[in-house]
Tab-separated table of C-alpha atoms in Angstrom:
chain	number	residue	atom	x	y	z
T	299	MET	CA	127.258	41.658	-133.022
T	300	ASP	CA	127.614	41.716	-129.020
T	301	SER	CA	127.216	45.401	-127.977
T	302	GLU	CA	128.800	44.439	-124.540
T	303	LYS	CA	131.535	42.730	-125.663
T	304	LYS	CA	132.888	44.376	-129.103
T	305	PRO	CA	130.710	47.666	-129.231
T	306	ARG	CA	129.933	48.972	-132.749
T	307	VAL	CA	127.642	51.264	-132.427
T	308	SER	CA	128.852	54.037	-129.416
T	309	ASN	CA	125.937	54.978	-126.700
T	310	ALA	CA	125.766	58.302	-128.454
T	311	GLY	CA	125.126	56.812	-131.703
T	312	ALA	CA	122.783	54.118	-129.930
T	313	TRP	CA	120.816	57.711	-128.405
T	314	GLY	CA	120.645	59.065	-132.474
T	315	MET	CA	119.908	55.875	-134.191
T	316	ASN	CA	117.035	55.848	-131.579
T	317	VAL	CA	115.647	60.063	-131.628
T	318	VAL	CA	116.565	59.942	-135.214
T	319	SER	CA	114.739	56.297	-136.585
T	320	SER	CA	111.565	56.798	-134.116
T	321	VAL	CA	110.936	60.761	-135.153
T	322	GLY	CA	110.948	59.605	-139.110
T	323	ILE	CA	108.969	56.428	-138.153
T	324	ILE	CA	106.421	58.710	-137.258
T	325	MET	CA	106.894	61.408	-139.733
T	326	ALA	CA	106.644	58.576	-142.279
T	327	ASN	CA	103.208	56.621	-140.421
T	328	LYS	CA	101.590	59.990	-139.808
T	329	GLN	CA	101.827	60.891	-143.489
T	330	LEU	CA	100.572	57.322	-144.175
T	331	MET	CA	97.457	56.566	-141.595
T	332	SER	CA	96.428	60.115	-142.036
T	333	PRO	CA	92.761	60.751	-144.053
T	334	ASN	CA	94.815	63.319	-145.924
T	335	GLY	CA	97.425	61.010	-146.768
T	336	TYR	CA	96.614	57.619	-148.032
T	337	GLY	CA	94.666	56.958	-145.360
T	338	PHE	CA	96.315	53.213	-144.711
T	339	SER	CA	94.007	52.583	-141.063
T	340	PHE	CA	96.032	49.441	-140.230
T	341	ALA	CA	98.660	50.048	-137.234
T	342	THR	CA	98.636	46.909	-136.596
T	343	THR	CA	99.544	45.030	-139.393
T	344	LEU	CA	101.671	47.611	-140.034
T	345	THR	CA	103.804	47.047	-137.560
T	346	GLY	CA	103.464	43.213	-138.374
T	347	PHE	CA	105.205	43.728	-141.818
T	348	HIS	CA	107.969	45.582	-138.831
T	349	PHE	CA	108.804	42.750	-137.256
T	350	SER	CA	108.588	40.879	-140.450
T	351	VAL	CA	111.618	42.784	-142.182
T	352	THR	CA	113.101	43.322	-139.039
T	353	ALA	CA	113.328	39.146	-138.743
T	354	LEU	CA	114.662	39.240	-141.926
T	355	VAL	CA	117.402	41.323	-141.599
T	356	GLY	CA	118.129	39.392	-139.096
T	357	TRP	CA	117.971	35.595	-140.555
T	358	VAL	CA	120.296	37.538	-143.558
T	359	SER	CA	122.719	38.546	-140.440
T	360	ASN	CA	123.364	35.022	-139.449
T	361	ALA	CA	123.616	33.209	-142.416
T	362	ALA	CA	126.209	35.942	-143.652
T	363	GLY	CA	127.298	35.063	-140.284
T	364	LEU	CA	127.922	39.017	-139.159
T	365	SER	CA	126.043	37.797	-136.285
T	366	VAL	CA	125.677	34.538	-134.309
T	367	SER	CA	122.463	33.099	-132.747
T	368	LYS	CA	122.537	32.122	-129.563
T	369	GLN	CA	119.979	29.438	-127.342
T	370	ILE	CA	116.967	31.153	-125.379
T	371	PRO	CA	114.343	28.285	-124.343
T	372	LEU	CA	110.987	28.376	-126.981
T	373	TRP	CA	108.754	29.231	-124.035
T	374	GLU	CA	110.652	31.865	-123.091
T	375	LEU	CA	110.903	33.785	-126.300
T	376	LEU	CA	106.218	33.382	-126.474
T	377	TRP	CA	106.192	34.505	-123.401
T	378	PHE	CA	107.736	38.120	-124.214
T	379	SER	CA	106.038	37.989	-127.190
T	380	ILE	CA	103.118	37.670	-125.450
T	381	VAL	CA	103.610	40.496	-123.327
T	382	ALA	CA	104.906	42.779	-126.322
T	383	ASN	CA	102.017	42.789	-128.644
T	384	LEU	CA	99.707	43.292	-126.421
T	385	SER	CA	101.462	45.963	-125.636
T	386	ILE	CA	101.139	47.085	-129.108
T	387	THR	CA	97.256	46.020	-129.454
T	388	ALA	CA	96.389	48.193	-126.115
T	389	MET	CA	98.045	50.812	-126.565
T	390	ASN	CA	96.301	50.629	-130.025
T	391	LEU	CA	92.833	50.177	-128.043
T	392	SER	CA	93.792	52.988	-125.513
T	393	LEU	CA	94.273	55.781	-127.870
T	394	MET	CA	90.746	54.388	-129.670
T	395	LEU	CA	89.008	54.443	-126.539
T	396	ASN	CA	90.293	57.551	-124.663
T	397	SER	CA	90.778	60.927	-125.685
T	398	VAL	CA	94.571	62.287	-126.389
T	399	GLY	CA	95.377	63.956	-123.366
T	400	PHE	CA	94.509	60.457	-120.915
T	401	TYR	CA	96.464	58.085	-123.266
T	402	GLN	CA	99.127	61.019	-122.900
T	403	ILE	CA	99.040	61.120	-119.686
T	404	SER	CA	99.181	56.949	-119.908
T	405	LYS	CA	102.281	56.596	-121.495
T	406	LEU	CA	103.835	59.178	-119.321
T	407	SER	CA	102.961	57.090	-116.707
T	408	ILE	CA	105.081	54.456	-117.910
T	409	ILE	CA	108.689	55.540	-116.616
T	410	PRO	CA	107.046	55.628	-112.637
T	411	VAL	CA	105.743	51.344	-113.206
T	412	VAL	CA	109.428	50.758	-114.825
T	413	CYS	CA	110.903	52.367	-111.573
T	414	MET	CA	108.412	50.143	-109.546
T	415	LEU	CA	108.843	47.173	-111.282
T	416	GLU	CA	112.448	47.676	-111.572
T	417	TRP	CA	112.846	48.394	-108.045
T	418	ILE	CA	110.551	44.975	-107.373
T	419	LEU	CA	111.664	41.683	-109.848
T	420	ASN	CA	115.203	43.493	-109.937
T	421	ASN	CA	115.726	45.128	-106.386
T	422	LYS	CA	117.086	48.413	-107.840
T	423	HIS	CA	116.577	51.985	-106.137
T	424	TYR	CA	116.728	55.678	-107.161
T	425	SER	CA	118.307	58.389	-105.311
T	426	SER	CA	116.403	61.274	-104.844
T	427	LYS	CA	118.224	63.308	-107.587
T	428	VAL	CA	116.914	60.862	-109.830
T	429	ILE	CA	113.616	61.001	-108.700
T	430	MET	CA	113.263	64.193	-109.350
T	431	SER	CA	114.846	64.665	-112.696
T	432	VAL	CA	112.158	61.837	-112.984
T	433	VAL	CA	109.277	63.999	-112.344
T	434	VAL	CA	110.465	67.245	-113.931
T	435	VAL	CA	110.252	65.105	-117.047
T	436	ALA	CA	107.091	63.664	-117.218
T	437	PHE	CA	105.923	67.220	-115.689
T	438	GLY	CA	107.491	69.101	-118.706
T	439	VAL	CA	106.149	66.414	-121.681
T	440	GLY	CA	102.991	66.135	-119.575
T	441	ILE	CA	102.445	70.843	-120.424
T	442	CYS	CA	103.857	69.643	-123.850
T	443	THR	CA	101.380	66.614	-125.311
T	444	VAL	CA	98.223	66.803	-122.430
T	445	THR	CA	95.005	68.460	-123.251
T	446	ASP	CA	91.539	67.232	-123.304
T	447	VAL	CA	91.333	64.688	-120.468
T	448	GLU	CA	88.242	62.137	-120.734
T	449	ILE	CA	88.395	58.530	-118.792
T	450	ASN	CA	85.924	56.025	-119.396
T	451	MET	CA	86.583	52.310	-118.201
T	452	LYS	CA	86.909	50.433	-121.297
T	453	GLY	CA	89.507	52.633	-122.029
T	454	PHE	CA	90.867	52.668	-118.610
T	455	LEU	CA	91.469	48.696	-118.776
T	456	CYS	CA	93.532	49.507	-122.360
T	457	ALA	CA	95.947	51.439	-120.883
T	458	CYS	CA	96.703	49.765	-117.692
T	459	VAL	CA	97.450	47.175	-119.750
T	460	ALA	CA	99.151	48.925	-122.605
T	461	VAL	CA	101.180	50.832	-119.602
T	462	PHE	CA	102.101	46.886	-117.237
T	463	CYS	CA	103.155	45.616	-121.167
T	464	THR	CA	105.033	48.105	-122.189
T	465	SER	CA	107.293	48.079	-118.684
T	466	LEU	CA	107.095	44.562	-118.664
T	467	GLN	CA	108.589	44.424	-122.189
T	468	GLN	CA	111.143	46.791	-121.895
T	469	ILE	CA	112.409	45.443	-118.451
T	470	THR	CA	112.553	42.328	-119.438
T	471	ILE	CA	114.798	42.672	-122.699
T	472	GLY	CA	117.437	43.641	-120.316
T	473	SER	CA	116.601	41.003	-118.099
T	474	PHE	CA	117.321	38.424	-121.034
T	475	GLN	CA	120.731	39.794	-122.321
T	476	LYS	CA	121.818	40.087	-119.001
T	477	LYS	CA	121.116	36.377	-118.644
T	478	TYR	CA	121.495	34.815	-121.754
T	479	SER	CA	124.802	37.130	-122.240
T	480	ILE	CA	122.921	37.626	-125.702
T	481	GLY	CA	123.807	40.948	-127.792
T	482	SER	CA	120.880	43.567	-128.377
T	483	PHE	CA	120.901	42.455	-132.145
T	484	GLU	CA	120.464	38.529	-131.713
T	485	LEU	CA	117.450	38.363	-128.939
T	486	LEU	CA	116.215	40.651	-131.470
T	487	SER	CA	116.609	38.599	-134.602
T	488	LYS	CA	115.099	35.847	-131.439
T	489	THR	CA	112.047	37.959	-131.198
T	490	ALA	CA	110.768	39.684	-133.560
T	491	PRO	CA	109.974	36.438	-136.148
T	492	ILE	CA	107.464	34.945	-133.087
T	493	GLN	CA	106.314	38.831	-133.508
T	494	ALA	CA	105.979	39.101	-136.869
T	495	ALA	CA	103.984	35.828	-137.068
T	496	SER	CA	101.675	36.638	-134.748
T	497	LEU	CA	100.802	40.204	-135.643
T	498	LEU	CA	100.547	39.515	-139.458
T	499	VAL	CA	97.797	36.687	-138.162
T	500	LEU	CA	96.266	38.474	-135.663
T	501	GLY	CA	96.435	41.992	-137.036
T	502	PRO	CA	94.121	42.479	-139.696
T	503	PHE	CA	91.333	41.393	-137.285
T	504	MET	CA	91.967	43.061	-135.033
T	505	ASP	CA	92.923	46.346	-137.052
T	506	TYR	CA	89.123	45.796	-138.881
T	507	CYS	CA	87.684	45.654	-135.195
T	508	LEU	CA	89.801	49.303	-134.286
T	509	ASN	CA	88.264	50.946	-137.876
T	510	GLY	CA	85.366	48.397	-139.292
T	511	GLN	CA	88.101	48.291	-142.747
T	512	SER	CA	89.415	45.353	-144.125
T	513	ILE	CA	93.130	45.034	-145.518
T	514	LEU	CA	91.773	43.463	-148.722
T	515	LYS	CA	90.166	46.127	-149.492
T	516	TYR	CA	92.641	48.313	-149.990
T	517	HIS	CA	94.241	50.023	-152.479
T	518	PHE	CA	98.247	49.667	-152.572
T	519	SER	CA	99.073	52.654	-154.106
T	520	THR	CA	102.672	53.638	-155.465
T	521	GLY	CA	102.840	56.015	-153.313
T	522	ALA	CA	101.244	53.726	-150.120
T	523	SER	CA	102.914	51.591	-151.464
T	524	LEU	CA	106.552	53.567	-151.200
T	525	PHE	CA	105.656	54.880	-147.679
T	526	ILE	CA	105.178	51.150	-145.957
T	527	ILE	CA	108.570	50.535	-147.783
T	528	LEU	CA	110.011	53.557	-145.319
T	529	SER	CA	107.753	52.847	-142.249
T	530	CYS	CA	109.562	48.984	-142.029
T	531	THR	CA	113.440	50.198	-143.160
T	532	LEU	CA	113.044	52.592	-140.278
T	533	ALA	CA	111.405	50.507	-137.679
T	534	VAL	CA	114.161	48.254	-138.052
T	535	PHE	CA	116.563	50.632	-136.659
T	536	CYS	CA	114.438	51.928	-134.441
T	537	ASN	CA	113.832	47.943	-133.105
T	538	MET	CA	117.652	47.883	-132.949
T	539	SER	CA	118.446	50.835	-131.061
T	540	GLN	CA	115.733	50.413	-128.467
T	541	TYR	CA	116.833	46.767	-128.048
T	542	LEU	CA	120.710	48.142	-128.191
T	543	CYS	CA	119.751	50.983	-125.790
T	544	ILE	CA	118.386	49.354	-122.935
T	545	GLY	CA	120.579	47.062	-123.251
T	546	ARG	CA	123.209	49.100	-122.578
T	547	PHE	CA	121.550	51.424	-119.587
T	548	SER	CA	118.282	50.759	-118.320
T	549	ALA	CA	114.606	50.317	-119.363
T	550	THR	CA	114.380	53.676	-117.022
T	551	THR	CA	116.685	55.554	-118.793
T	552	PHE	CA	115.304	54.380	-122.139
T	553	GLN	CA	111.784	55.856	-121.011
T	554	VAL	CA	113.778	58.967	-119.537
T	555	LEU	CA	115.558	59.870	-122.308
T	556	GLY	CA	113.054	58.464	-124.822
T	557	HIS	CA	111.203	61.350	-124.341
T	558	MET	CA	113.762	63.996	-126.687
T	559	LYS	CA	111.785	62.084	-129.435
T	560	THR	CA	108.699	63.956	-128.423
T	561	VAL	CA	109.943	67.041	-128.239
T	562	CYS	CA	111.648	66.324	-131.475
T	563	VAL	CA	108.066	64.796	-133.355
T	564	LEU	CA	106.869	68.966	-131.313
T	565	ILE	CA	109.411	70.831	-133.835
T	566	LEU	CA	109.281	69.112	-136.506
T	567	GLY	CA	104.891	69.015	-136.526
T	568	TRP	CA	105.415	72.787	-136.973
T	569	VAL	CA	108.062	73.109	-138.941
T	570	LEU	CA	106.375	71.010	-141.205
T	571	PHE	CA	103.520	69.826	-141.284
T	572	ASP	CA	102.612	73.962	-139.686
T	573	SER	CA	101.252	72.828	-135.975
T	574	ALA	CA	100.598	75.251	-134.055
T	575	LEU	CA	103.877	75.822	-131.088
T	576	THR	CA	102.537	78.097	-128.496
T	577	ILE	CA	104.448	79.791	-125.308
T	578	LYS	CA	102.592	76.251	-123.168
T	579	ASN	CA	104.470	73.814	-125.989
T	580	ILE	CA	108.154	75.806	-125.640
T	581	LEU	CA	108.069	75.740	-121.782
T	582	GLY	CA	106.851	71.735	-121.248
T	583	MET	CA	109.693	71.269	-124.093
T	584	PHE	CA	112.611	73.088	-121.735
T	585	LEU	CA	111.629	71.844	-118.522
T	586	ALA	CA	111.544	67.971	-120.593
T	587	VAL	CA	115.079	68.781	-121.486
T	588	LEU	CA	116.451	70.390	-118.224
T	589	GLY	CA	114.336	67.224	-116.709
T	590	MET	CA	116.807	65.452	-119.026
T	591	ILE	CA	119.876	66.657	-118.568
T	592	VAL	CA	119.277	67.010	-114.944
T	593	TYR	CA	118.199	62.868	-114.660
T	594	SER	CA	121.939	61.934	-116.750
T	595	TRP	CA	124.099	64.150	-114.178
T	596	ALA	CA	121.846	62.382	-111.314
T	597	VAL	CA	122.979	58.642	-113.514
T	598	GLU	CA	126.170	59.672	-113.509
T	599	SER	CA	127.229	61.222	-110.178
T	600	GLU	CA	125.908	57.506	-108.408
T	601	LYS	CA	127.738	56.016	-111.035
T	602	LEU	CA	131.044	57.476	-109.879
T	603	ALA	CA	130.209	57.319	-105.961
T	604	LYS	CA	129.665	53.633	-106.739
T	605	LEU	CA	133.394	53.464	-108.794
T	606	ALA	CA	134.663	55.134	-105.961
T	607	ALA	CA	133.460	53.157	-102.980
T	608	SER	CA	134.458	49.891	-104.781
T	609	ALA	CA	137.882	51.408	-104.974
T	610	ILE	CA	137.883	52.042	-101.567
T	611	SER	CA	136.771	48.765	-100.492
T	612	ASP	CA	139.148	47.052	-102.079
T	613	GLU	CA	142.204	49.333	-100.967
T	614	GLU	CA	140.651	48.594	-97.653
T	615	ASN	CA	141.254	44.754	-98.218
T	616	VAL	CA	143.892	44.373	-99.939
T	617	LYS	CA	145.396	46.535	-96.818
T	618	LEU	CA	143.566	44.007	-94.854
T	619	LEU	CA	145.283	40.803	-96.443
T	620	LYS	CA	148.489	42.620	-95.937
T	621	ASP	CA	148.391	42.831	-92.169
T	622	ARG	CA	147.081	39.714	-92.266
T	623	SER	CA	150.195	38.588	-94.138
T	624	ASN	CA	152.373	40.184	-91.970
T	625	GLY	CA	150.276	38.744	-88.664
T	626	VAL	CA	151.220	35.269	-90.198
T	627	THR	CA	155.060	35.548	-91.142
T	628	GLU	CA	155.191	37.275	-87.469
T	629	SER	CA	154.004	34.416	-86.264
T	630	ASP	CA	156.007	31.866	-87.757
T	631	VAL	CA	159.231	33.652	-86.717
T	632	GLU	CA	157.918	33.229	-82.868
T	633	LEU	CA	157.418	30.246	-82.966
T	634	GLY	CA	160.947	29.200	-85.384
T	635	GLN	CA	162.388	31.352	-81.973
T	636	THR	CA	160.766	29.262	-79.110
T	637	LYS	CA	161.518	25.920	-80.851
T	638	SER	CA	164.929	27.576	-81.635
C-alpha cells in the first residue's frame, strides 16, 4: 500500500478523508466526553484505544497481504513514539492548565515552529508568498477561536513541549517515509502498536492526575461503548490520512490546510449544537479560507517554477553535450588530416 509508488487514494481523497474523519471524531468525542453526554473524561486512555484499533487494523492488513511490513530500526520507532506520546500528554495538560484562548494560540504556533524545524533539519526555504499566506491563515483562525487569554508558568511550559513535540512528530513522519521508502499505512502499522501499549499503561495514571477520576470506576453504558467504538473507527481513518497527507506533501502544508477542520467544526457546532456564530467568527473563517487558497496557489507556483528551471537546465546540459561532441568530432577530423 505504498502511496508514492502506486497511489490508491487521490490527493483530494486523502485531504477529504482527513477533514471528514477529524471533524467526525471531534463531534463524537464531544458527545462522549462532555458532562451533558457520557462524561468519559479519560482523553489519554481514549487515545490509547485509538492506537490499539489502528494497530489491529495494520496487523490484519499485513496478515491478509494487503500491505507489506518493512523494517525500521526499533530505536527509531521508540524515539518517535516517545515524541508522539509527549505531544498528546502535553496537549492534554496544556488544555487543563491554560485558558482556552491561550491553548488555541499554542496550537496556531505549531505552524511557524514546523517551518523553523524544516528549515533547520531539512534546509527548506519558503517564499514570501507562502509566508504571507501562512500569516493570513493563522490570523484568520486566531480571530475565530481565540477569546480569553490567561498565562501561567506551568501551562506555558506544557504548551511549549506540546508545540515542539507535535511539530517534530509531523516532520519525522515525512522523513521516515522518504528515508526508508515506506508507505504511509506501513509506517503507521509500525508506530501504532508501540504508542498503543505505552498509552494504555500510562494513560489511566495520567487521566487520574488530570481529573482525579479512575477509569476502573467508570460505568461503560451501551451508549458510551458505541461512541468509543465510533471514535476508534474514525481515529483509524484520521491517523491513516494524516500519515498519507504528510508523506505526499509536507508537515507545513498539513498544518496550514488542516485548519479547514477548525472552520468545519465551528460551522457544525453552529448547525448541530446551536453554538454562537458571530460576525467575528465569520470574518475569521473567511480570512482563514482565503489564506489556504493563496497558500495552495503559492506552493503550486513554486513547484511549476522548479519544474521550469529543471527543464531549462536539462536543455542546457543537452546542448553542452552536443557542443562537446561536435568539438571532439572536428578535432578527430583535423587529427586524421594531419596524419595523412
